[in-house]
Short mmCIF file of C-alpha atoms in Angstrom, two decimals:
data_model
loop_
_atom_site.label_atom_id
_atom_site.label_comp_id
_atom_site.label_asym_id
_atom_site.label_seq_id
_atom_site.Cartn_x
_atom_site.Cartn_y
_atom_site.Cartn_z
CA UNK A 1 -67.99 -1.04 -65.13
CA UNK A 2 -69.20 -4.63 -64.94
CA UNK A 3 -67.94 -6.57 -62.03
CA UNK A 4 -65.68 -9.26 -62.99
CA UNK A 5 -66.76 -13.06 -64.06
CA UNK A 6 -65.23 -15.85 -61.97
CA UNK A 7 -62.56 -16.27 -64.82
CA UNK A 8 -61.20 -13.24 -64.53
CA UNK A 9 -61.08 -13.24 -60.92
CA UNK A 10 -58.97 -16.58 -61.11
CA UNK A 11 -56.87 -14.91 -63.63
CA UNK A 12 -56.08 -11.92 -61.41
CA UNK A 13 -55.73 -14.03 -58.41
CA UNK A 14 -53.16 -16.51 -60.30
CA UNK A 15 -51.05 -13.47 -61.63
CA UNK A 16 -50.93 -12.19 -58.27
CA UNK A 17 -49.44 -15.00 -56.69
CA UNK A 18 -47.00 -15.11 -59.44
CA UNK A 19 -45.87 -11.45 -59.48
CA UNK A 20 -45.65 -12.13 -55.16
CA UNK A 21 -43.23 -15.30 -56.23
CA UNK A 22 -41.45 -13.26 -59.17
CA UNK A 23 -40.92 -10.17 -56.48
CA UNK A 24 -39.19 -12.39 -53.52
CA UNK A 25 -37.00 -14.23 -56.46
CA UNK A 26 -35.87 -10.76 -57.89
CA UNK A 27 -35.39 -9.52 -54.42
CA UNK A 28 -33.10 -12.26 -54.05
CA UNK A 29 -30.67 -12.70 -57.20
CA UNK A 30 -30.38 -8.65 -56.80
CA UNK A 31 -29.05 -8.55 -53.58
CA UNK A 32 -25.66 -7.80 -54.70
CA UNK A 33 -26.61 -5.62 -57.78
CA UNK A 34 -25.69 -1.98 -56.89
CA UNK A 35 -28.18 -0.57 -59.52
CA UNK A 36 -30.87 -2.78 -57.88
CA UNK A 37 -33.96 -1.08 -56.07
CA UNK A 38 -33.27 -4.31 -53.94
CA UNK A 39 -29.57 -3.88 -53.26
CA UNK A 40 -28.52 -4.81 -49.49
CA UNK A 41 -24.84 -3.38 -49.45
CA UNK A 42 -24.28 -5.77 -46.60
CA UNK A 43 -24.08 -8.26 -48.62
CA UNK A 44 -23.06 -6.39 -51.93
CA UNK A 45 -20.25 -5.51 -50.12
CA UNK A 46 -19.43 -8.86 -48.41
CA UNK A 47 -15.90 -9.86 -49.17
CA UNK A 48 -15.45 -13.61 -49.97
CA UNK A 49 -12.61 -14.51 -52.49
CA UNK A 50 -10.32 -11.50 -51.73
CA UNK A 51 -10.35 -12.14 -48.03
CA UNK A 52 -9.25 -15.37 -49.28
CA UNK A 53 -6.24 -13.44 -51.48
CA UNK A 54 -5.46 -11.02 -48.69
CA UNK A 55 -4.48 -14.29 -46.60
CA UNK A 56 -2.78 -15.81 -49.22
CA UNK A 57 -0.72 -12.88 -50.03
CA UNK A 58 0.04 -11.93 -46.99
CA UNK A 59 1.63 -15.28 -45.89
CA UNK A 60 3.68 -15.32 -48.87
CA UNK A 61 5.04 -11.98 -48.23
CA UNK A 62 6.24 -13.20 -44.95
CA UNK A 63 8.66 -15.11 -46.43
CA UNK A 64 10.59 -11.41 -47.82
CA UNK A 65 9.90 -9.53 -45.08
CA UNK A 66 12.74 -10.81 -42.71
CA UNK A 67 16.19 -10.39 -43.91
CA UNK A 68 17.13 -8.88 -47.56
CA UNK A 69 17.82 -11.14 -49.65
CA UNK A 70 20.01 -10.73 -52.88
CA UNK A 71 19.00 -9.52 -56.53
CA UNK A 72 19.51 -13.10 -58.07
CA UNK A 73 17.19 -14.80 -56.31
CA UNK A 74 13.91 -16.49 -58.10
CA UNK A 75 11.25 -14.16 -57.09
CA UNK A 76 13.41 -10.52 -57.89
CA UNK A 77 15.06 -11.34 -61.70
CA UNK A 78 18.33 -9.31 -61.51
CA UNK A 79 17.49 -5.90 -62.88
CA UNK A 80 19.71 -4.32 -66.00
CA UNK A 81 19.88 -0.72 -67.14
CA UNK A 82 17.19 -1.25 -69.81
CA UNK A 83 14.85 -4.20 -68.55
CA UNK A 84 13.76 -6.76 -71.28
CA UNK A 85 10.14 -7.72 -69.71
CA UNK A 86 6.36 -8.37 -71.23
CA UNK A 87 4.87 -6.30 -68.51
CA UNK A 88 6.24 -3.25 -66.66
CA UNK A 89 3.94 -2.79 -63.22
CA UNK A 90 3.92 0.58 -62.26
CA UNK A 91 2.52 1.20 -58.47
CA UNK A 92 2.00 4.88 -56.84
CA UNK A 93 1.87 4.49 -53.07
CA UNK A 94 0.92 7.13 -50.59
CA UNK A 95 0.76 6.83 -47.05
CA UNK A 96 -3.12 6.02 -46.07
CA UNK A 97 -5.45 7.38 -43.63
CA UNK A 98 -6.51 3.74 -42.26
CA UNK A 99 -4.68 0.86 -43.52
CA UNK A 100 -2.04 0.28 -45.94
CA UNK A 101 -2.44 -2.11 -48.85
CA UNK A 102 0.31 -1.81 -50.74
CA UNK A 103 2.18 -5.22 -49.42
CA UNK A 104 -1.48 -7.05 -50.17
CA UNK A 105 -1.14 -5.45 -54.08
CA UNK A 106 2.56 -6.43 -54.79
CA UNK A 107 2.42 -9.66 -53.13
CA UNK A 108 -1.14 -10.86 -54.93
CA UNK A 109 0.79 -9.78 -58.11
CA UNK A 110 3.52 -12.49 -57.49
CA UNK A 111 2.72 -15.02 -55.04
CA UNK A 112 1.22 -17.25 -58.06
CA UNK A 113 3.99 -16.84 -61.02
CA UNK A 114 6.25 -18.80 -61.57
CA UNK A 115 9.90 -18.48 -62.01
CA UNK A 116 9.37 -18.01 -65.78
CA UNK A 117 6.41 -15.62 -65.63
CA UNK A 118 7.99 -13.44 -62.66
CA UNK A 119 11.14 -12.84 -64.83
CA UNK A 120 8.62 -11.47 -67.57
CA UNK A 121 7.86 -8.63 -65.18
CA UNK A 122 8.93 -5.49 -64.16
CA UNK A 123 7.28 -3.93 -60.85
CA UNK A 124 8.13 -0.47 -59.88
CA UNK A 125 7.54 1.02 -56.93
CA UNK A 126 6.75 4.92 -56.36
CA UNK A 127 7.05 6.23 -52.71
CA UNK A 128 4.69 9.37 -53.64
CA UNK A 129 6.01 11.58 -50.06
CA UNK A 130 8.74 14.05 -50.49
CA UNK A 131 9.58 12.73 -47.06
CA UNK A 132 9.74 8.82 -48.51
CA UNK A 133 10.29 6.96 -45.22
CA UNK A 134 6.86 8.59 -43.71
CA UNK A 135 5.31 5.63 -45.77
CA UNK A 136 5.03 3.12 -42.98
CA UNK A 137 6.05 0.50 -45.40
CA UNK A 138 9.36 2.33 -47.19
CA UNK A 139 11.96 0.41 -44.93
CA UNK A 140 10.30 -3.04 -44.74
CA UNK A 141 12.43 -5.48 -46.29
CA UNK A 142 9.98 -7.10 -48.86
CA UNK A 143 10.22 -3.99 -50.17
CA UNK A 144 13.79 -4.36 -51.82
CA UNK A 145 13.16 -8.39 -51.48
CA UNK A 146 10.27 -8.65 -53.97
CA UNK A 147 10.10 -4.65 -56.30
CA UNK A 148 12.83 -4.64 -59.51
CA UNK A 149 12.51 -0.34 -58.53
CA UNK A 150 11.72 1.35 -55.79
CA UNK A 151 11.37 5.04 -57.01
CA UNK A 152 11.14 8.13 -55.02
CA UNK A 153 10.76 12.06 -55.85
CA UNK A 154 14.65 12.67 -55.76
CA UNK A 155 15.74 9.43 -57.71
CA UNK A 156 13.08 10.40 -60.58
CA UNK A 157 14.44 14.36 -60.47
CA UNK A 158 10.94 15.82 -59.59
CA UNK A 159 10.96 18.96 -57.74
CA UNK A 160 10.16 18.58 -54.34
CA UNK A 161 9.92 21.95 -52.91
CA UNK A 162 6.62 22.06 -55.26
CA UNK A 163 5.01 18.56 -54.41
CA UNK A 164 5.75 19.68 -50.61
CA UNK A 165 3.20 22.44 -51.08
CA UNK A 166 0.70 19.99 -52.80
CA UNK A 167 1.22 17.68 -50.12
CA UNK A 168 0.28 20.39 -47.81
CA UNK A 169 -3.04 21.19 -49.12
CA UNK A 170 -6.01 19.20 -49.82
CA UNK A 171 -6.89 20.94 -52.28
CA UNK A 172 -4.43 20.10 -55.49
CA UNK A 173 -4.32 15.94 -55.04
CA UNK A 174 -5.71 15.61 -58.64
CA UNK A 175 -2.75 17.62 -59.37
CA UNK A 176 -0.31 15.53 -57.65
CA UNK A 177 -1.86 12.43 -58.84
CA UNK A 178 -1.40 13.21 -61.91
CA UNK A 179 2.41 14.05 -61.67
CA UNK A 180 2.80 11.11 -59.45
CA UNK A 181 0.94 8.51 -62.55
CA UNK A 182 3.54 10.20 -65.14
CA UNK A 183 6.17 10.14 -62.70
CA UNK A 184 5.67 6.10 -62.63
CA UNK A 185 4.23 5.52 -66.46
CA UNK A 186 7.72 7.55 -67.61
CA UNK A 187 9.90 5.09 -65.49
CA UNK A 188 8.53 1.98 -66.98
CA UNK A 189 9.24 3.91 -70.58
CA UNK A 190 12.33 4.90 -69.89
CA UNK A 191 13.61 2.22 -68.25
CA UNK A 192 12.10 -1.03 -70.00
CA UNK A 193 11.45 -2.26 -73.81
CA UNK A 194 8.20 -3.73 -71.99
CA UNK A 195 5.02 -3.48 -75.11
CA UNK A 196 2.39 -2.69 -72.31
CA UNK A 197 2.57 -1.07 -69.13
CA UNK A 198 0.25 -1.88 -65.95
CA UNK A 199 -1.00 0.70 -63.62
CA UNK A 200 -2.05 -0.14 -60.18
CA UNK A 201 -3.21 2.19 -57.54
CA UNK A 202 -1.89 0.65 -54.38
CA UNK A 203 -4.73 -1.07 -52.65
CA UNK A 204 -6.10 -3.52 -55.22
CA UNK A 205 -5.96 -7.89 -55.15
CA UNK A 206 -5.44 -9.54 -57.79
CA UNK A 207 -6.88 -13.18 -59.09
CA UNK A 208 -4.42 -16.10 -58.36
CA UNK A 209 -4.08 -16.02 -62.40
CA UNK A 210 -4.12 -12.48 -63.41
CA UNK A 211 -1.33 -12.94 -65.51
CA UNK A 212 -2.21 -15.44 -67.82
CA UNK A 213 -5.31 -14.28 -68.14
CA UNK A 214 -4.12 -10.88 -68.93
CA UNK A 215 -1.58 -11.93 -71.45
CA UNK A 216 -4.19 -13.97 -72.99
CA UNK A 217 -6.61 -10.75 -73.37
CA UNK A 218 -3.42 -9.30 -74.86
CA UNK A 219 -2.73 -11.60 -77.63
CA UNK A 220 -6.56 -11.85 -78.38
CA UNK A 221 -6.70 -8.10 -78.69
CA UNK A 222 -3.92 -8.22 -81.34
CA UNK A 223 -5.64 -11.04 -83.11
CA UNK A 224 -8.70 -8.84 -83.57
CA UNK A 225 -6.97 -5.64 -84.19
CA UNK A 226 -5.09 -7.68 -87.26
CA UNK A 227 -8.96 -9.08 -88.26
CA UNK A 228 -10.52 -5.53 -88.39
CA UNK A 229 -12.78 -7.32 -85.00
CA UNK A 230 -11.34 -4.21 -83.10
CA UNK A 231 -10.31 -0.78 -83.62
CA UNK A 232 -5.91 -0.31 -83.33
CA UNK A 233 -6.59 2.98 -81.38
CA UNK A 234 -7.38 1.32 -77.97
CA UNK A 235 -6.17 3.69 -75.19
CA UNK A 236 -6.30 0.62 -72.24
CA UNK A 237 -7.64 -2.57 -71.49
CA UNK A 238 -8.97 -2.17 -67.56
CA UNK A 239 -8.54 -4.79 -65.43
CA UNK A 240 -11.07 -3.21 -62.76
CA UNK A 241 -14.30 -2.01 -62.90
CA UNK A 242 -17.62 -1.61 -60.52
CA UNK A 243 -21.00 -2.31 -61.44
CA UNK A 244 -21.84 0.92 -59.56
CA UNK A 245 -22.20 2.42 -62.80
CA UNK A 246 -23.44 0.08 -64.80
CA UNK A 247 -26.98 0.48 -64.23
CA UNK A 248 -29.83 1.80 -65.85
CA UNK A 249 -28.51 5.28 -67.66
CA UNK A 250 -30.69 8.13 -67.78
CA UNK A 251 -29.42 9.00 -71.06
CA UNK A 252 -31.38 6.02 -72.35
CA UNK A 253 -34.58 6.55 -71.21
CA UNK A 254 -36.05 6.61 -74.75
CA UNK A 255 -34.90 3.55 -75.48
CA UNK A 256 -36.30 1.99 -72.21
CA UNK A 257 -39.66 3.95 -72.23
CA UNK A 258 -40.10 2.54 -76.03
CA UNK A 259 -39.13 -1.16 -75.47
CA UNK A 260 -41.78 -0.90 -72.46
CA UNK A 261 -44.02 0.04 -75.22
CA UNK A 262 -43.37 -1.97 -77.76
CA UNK A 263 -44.05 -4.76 -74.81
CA UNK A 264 -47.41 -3.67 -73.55
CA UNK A 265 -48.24 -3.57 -77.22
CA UNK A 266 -47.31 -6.47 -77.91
CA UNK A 267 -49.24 -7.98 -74.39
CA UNK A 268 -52.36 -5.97 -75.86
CA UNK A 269 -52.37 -7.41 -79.17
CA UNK A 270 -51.61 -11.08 -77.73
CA UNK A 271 -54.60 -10.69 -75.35
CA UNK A 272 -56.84 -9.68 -78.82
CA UNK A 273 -55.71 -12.33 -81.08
CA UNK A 274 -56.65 -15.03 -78.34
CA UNK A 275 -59.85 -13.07 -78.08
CA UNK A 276 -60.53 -13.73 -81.28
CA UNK A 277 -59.32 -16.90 -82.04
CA UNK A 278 -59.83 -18.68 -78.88
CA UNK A 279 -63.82 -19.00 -77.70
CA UNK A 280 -62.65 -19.46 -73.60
CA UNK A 281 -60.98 -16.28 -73.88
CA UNK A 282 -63.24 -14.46 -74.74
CA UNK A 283 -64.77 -14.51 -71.39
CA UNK A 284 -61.52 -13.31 -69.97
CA UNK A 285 -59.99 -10.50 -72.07
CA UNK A 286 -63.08 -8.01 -71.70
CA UNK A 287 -62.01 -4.40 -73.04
CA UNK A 288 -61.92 -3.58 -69.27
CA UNK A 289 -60.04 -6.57 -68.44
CA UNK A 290 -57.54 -5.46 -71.03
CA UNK A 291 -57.50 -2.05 -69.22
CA UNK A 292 -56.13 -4.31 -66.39
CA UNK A 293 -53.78 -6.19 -67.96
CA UNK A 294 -51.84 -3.37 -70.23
CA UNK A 295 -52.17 -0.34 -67.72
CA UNK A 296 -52.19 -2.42 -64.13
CA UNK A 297 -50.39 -5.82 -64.72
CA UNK A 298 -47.79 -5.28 -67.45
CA UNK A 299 -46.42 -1.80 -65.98
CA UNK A 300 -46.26 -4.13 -62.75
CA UNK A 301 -43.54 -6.61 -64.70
CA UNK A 302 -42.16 -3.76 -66.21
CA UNK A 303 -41.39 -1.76 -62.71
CA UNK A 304 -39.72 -5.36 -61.11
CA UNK A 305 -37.85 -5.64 -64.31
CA UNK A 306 -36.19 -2.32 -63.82
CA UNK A 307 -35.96 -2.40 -59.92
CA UNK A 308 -34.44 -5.91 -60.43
CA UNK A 309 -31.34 -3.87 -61.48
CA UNK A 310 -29.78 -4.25 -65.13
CA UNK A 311 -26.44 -6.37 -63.84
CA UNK A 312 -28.66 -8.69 -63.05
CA UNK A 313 -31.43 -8.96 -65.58
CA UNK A 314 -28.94 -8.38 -68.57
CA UNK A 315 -25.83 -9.22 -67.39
CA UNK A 316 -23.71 -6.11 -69.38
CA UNK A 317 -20.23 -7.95 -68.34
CA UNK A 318 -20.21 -11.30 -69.60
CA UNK A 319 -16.90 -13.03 -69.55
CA UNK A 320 -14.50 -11.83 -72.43
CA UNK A 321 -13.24 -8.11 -73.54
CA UNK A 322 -16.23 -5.87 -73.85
CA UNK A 323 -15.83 -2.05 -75.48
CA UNK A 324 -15.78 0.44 -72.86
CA UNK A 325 -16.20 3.50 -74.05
CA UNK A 326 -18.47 4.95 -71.30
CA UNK A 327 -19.18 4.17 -67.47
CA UNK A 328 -15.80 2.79 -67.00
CA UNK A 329 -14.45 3.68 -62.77
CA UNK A 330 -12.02 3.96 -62.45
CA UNK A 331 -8.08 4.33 -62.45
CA UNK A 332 -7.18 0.82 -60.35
CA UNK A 333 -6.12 -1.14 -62.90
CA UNK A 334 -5.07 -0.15 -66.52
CA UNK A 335 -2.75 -1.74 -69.22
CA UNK A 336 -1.28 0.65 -71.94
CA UNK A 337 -0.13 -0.54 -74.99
CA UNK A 338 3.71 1.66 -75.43
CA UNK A 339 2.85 3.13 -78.01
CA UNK A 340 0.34 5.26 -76.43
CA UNK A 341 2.55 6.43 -73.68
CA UNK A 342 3.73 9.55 -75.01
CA UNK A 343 0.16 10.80 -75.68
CA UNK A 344 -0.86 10.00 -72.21
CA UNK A 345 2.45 11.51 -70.78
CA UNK A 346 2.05 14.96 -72.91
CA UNK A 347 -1.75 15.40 -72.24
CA UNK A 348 -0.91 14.54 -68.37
CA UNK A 349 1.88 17.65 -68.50
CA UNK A 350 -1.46 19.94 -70.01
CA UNK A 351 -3.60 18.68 -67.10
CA UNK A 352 -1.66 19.71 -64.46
CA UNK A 353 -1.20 23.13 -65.80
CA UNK A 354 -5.09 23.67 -66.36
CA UNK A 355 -6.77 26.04 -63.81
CA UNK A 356 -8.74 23.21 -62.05
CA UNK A 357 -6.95 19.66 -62.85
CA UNK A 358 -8.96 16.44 -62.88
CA UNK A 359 -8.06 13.15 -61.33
CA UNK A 360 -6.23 10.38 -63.36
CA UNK A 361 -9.52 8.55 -64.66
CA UNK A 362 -11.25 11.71 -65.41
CA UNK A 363 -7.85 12.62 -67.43
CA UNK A 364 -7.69 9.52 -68.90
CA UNK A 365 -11.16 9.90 -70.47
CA UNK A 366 -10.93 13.11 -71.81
CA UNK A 367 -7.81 12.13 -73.79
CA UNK A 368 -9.34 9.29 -75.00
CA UNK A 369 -12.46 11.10 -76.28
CA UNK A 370 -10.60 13.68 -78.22
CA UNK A 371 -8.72 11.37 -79.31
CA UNK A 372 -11.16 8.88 -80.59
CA UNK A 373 -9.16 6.11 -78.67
CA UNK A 374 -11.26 3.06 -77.41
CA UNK A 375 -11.43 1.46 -73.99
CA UNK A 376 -11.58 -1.90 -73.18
CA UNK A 377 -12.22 -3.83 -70.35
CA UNK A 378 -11.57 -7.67 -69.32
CA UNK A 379 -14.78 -9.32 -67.65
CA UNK A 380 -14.51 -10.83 -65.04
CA UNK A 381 -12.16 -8.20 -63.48
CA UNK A 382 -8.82 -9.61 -62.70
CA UNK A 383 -8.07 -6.81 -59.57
CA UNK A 384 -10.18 -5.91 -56.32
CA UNK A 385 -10.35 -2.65 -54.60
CA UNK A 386 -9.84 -3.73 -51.29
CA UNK A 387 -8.86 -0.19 -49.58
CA UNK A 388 -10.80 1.74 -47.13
CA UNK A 389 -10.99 5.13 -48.74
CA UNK A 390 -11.46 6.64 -52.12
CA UNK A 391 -12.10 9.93 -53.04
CA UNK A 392 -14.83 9.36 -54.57
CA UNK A 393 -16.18 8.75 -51.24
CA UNK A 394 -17.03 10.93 -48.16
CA UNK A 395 -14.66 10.49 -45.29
CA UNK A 396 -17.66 9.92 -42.74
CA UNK A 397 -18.72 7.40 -45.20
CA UNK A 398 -15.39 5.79 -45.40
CA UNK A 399 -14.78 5.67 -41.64
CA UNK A 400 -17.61 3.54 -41.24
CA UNK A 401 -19.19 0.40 -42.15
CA UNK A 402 -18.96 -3.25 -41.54
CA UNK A 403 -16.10 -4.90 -43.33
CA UNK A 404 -12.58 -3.48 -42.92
CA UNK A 405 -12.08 -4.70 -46.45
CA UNK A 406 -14.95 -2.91 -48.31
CA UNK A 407 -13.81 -1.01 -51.52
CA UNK A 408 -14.63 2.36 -50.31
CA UNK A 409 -18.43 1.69 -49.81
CA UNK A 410 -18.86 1.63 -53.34
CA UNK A 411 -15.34 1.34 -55.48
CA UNK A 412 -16.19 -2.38 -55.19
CA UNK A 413 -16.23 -5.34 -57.67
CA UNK A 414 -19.43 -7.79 -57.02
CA UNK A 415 -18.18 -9.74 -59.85
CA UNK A 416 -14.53 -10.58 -58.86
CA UNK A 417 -15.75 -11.99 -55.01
CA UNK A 418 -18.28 -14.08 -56.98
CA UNK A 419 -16.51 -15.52 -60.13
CA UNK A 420 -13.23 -16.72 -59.04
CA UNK A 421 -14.84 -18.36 -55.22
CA UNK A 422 -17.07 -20.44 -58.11
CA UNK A 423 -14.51 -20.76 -60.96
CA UNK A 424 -11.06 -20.69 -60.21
CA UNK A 425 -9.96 -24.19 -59.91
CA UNK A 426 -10.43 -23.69 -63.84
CA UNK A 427 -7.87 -22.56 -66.30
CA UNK A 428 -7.54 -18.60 -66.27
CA UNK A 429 -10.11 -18.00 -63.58
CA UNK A 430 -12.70 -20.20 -65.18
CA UNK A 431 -13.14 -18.11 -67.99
CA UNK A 432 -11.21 -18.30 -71.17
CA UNK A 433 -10.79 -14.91 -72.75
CA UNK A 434 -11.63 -15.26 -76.42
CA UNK A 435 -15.23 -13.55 -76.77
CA UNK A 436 -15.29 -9.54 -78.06
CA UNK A 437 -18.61 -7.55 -76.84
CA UNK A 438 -18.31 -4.28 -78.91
CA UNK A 439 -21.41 -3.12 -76.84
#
């Protein structure tokens, strides 16, 4: 092999000071990409805006939390047998290894409506202990000041003696979660004429305005069922999602290897035509300096693109309603249309009685794929996971780690502490809700 001309050496030496720029600026804008070979989960991790909401919420809930206050007053809409709301809230709560978030969840919900909106809403509360005033939060007085229905085991006629023995044992909470979800989904069926239904586990934050925003993503998702834009079966519109699993899928590795093809093709036959066409050049791209370029430099560009992490090179979540159908996590936050209730309800009855039940989201997603029912998601996310353990999560992993609020090292939102800290002095969060990604 010849040794190469002066050209070709500048040519190197120029590409490698731009691949050593290119590397520190990917490095950098994939700091908080979770599917990044450069991911720092310190500052992935980092909360920002819901610290901000935690505070916020927290000093509005004061306000209920010292005497109890009567059912007329503006904040708690006086609550009839059959409740004519929008949106029926349903939240399971359980008593929590470390901290308790349930007061942070209710009061984020409401500390931003108005008197209008908050009469639009139903929020009921399910104390998920057979023993209900174990939950370290069951006699505080923003309970009753601020929930239209606080539910328990006995006042929804669910047999106790057998959710004592789940409680007991580790080993059936995806069976008691599921009776617990169907225990709150049936009371916001039964007990309102509400079209969709929200479920919230009970340590999310929301976005000052979660509920415009949501109601917006409503009335555009009717709009483009009527247009034929999307499809009527829609199982839930998720108001929560991670960008843990959003990264490159291994199930698409075809499709990745062949683009990265079709590119060092395409580099290949570039390099050629300038050959040809171009008498400088032909100093430069040798046959062996081609070897160079397509088999040394262009895998090179190809490896940072991939280790750059694909949240960040192709942004998979712009703002608007995207189709869901896969890689969704998990159960946070979920709106259900009514009509799709029953379904859920029946197939949650069939779970529990299998031989090895699965967790809500898992449940959830096995309906909806024998069913053919689409999922849909609202970007940016309008609800943080702000608790300290998931189980999804090892409990040494979960009892350690920097931040006390820190989405279960990994349950966590990127998007949601960056959008609304840069947008939300804007209309709905900055980001008007009228763009459909089917993919």
């Amino acid at each position: 092999m010849r040794p190469l001309n002066r050209k070709q050496r500048l040519s190197l030496v120029t590409f490698a000071v731009f691949y050593f720029v290119l590397f520190f600026v990917c490095r950098a804008n994939s700091a908080r990409d979770p599917g990044s070979y450069f991911f720092q989960p310190r500052e992935g991790y980092r909360p920002t805006y819901s610290l901000t909401r935690i505070h916020e919420s927290l000093h509005y809930l004061s306000r209920f939390n010292q005497t109890i206050t009567t059912t007329t007053t503006p904040d708690r809409p006086l609550t009839a047998d059959l409740e004519h709301v929008d949106l029926c809230v349903g939240i399971v709560t359980v008593k929590r290894p470390l901290t308790q978030n349930v007061d942070t969840t209710i009061a984020s919900l409401i500390d931003s409506l108005s008197q209008h909106q908050r009469s639009k809403i139903s929020i009921h509360l399910l104390f998920a202990l057979t023993t209900p005033t174990d939950h370290p939060n069951y006699n505080h007085p923003w309970v009753n000041n601020t929930v239209n229905r606080v539910l328990t085991y006995e006042s929804q006629n669910a047999s106790t003696s057998y959710l004592h023995a789940l409680e007991r044992s580790n080993k059936f909470t995806s069976e008691k979660s599921l009776i617990d979800y169907a225990l709150s989904l049936r009371s916001c069926y039964d007990s309102t004429d509400a079209p969709y239904f929200l479920m919230l586990e009970d340590d999310v934050v929301a976005q000052r305005n979660w509920f415009p925003t949501t109601t917006q993503t409503l009335h555009s998702i009717q709009d483009w069922v009527r247009r034929g834009i999307v499809h009527p079966d829609w199982l839930y519109l998720r108001l929560f999602y991670t960008e843990k699993f959003l990264g490159w899928n291994t199930e698409n590795w075809r499709e990745y290897f062949l683009w990265s093809l079709a590119v060092a093709v395409a580099v290949a036959a570039l390099c050629l035509s300038l050959r040809r066409s171009v008498r400088p050049a032909q100093e430069i791209f040798t046959n062996a300096f081609l070897g160079l370029v397509c088999f040394g430099a262009v895998p090179g560009v190809i490896l940072l693109y991939f280790a750059s992490g694909r949240v960040t090179v192709q942004r998979p979540m712009r703002p608007g309603v995207h189709l869901m159908n896969r890689h969704g996590c998990c159960s946070q936050a979920l709106v259900f249309p009514r009509e799709k209730i029953p379904a859920i309800l029946e197939y949650m009855k069939k779970m529990e009685d299998a031989t090895k039940p699965k967790p809500v989201d898992s449940t959830l997603e096995r309906l909806a794929n024998e069913y053919g029912f689409d999922r849909l998601a609202i970007s940016p996310p309008q609800m943080q996971h702000v608790g300290a353990a998931s189980y999804k999560e090892d409990e040494k992993k979960w009892r350690k780690g920097e931040y006390s609020v820190r989405g279960a090292h990994g349950v966590w939102s990127m998007e949601f502490e960056k959008a609304y800290s840069e947008y939300e002095s804007v209309p709905y969060g900055g980001h008007m809700v009228d763009t459909f990604w089917p993919q």
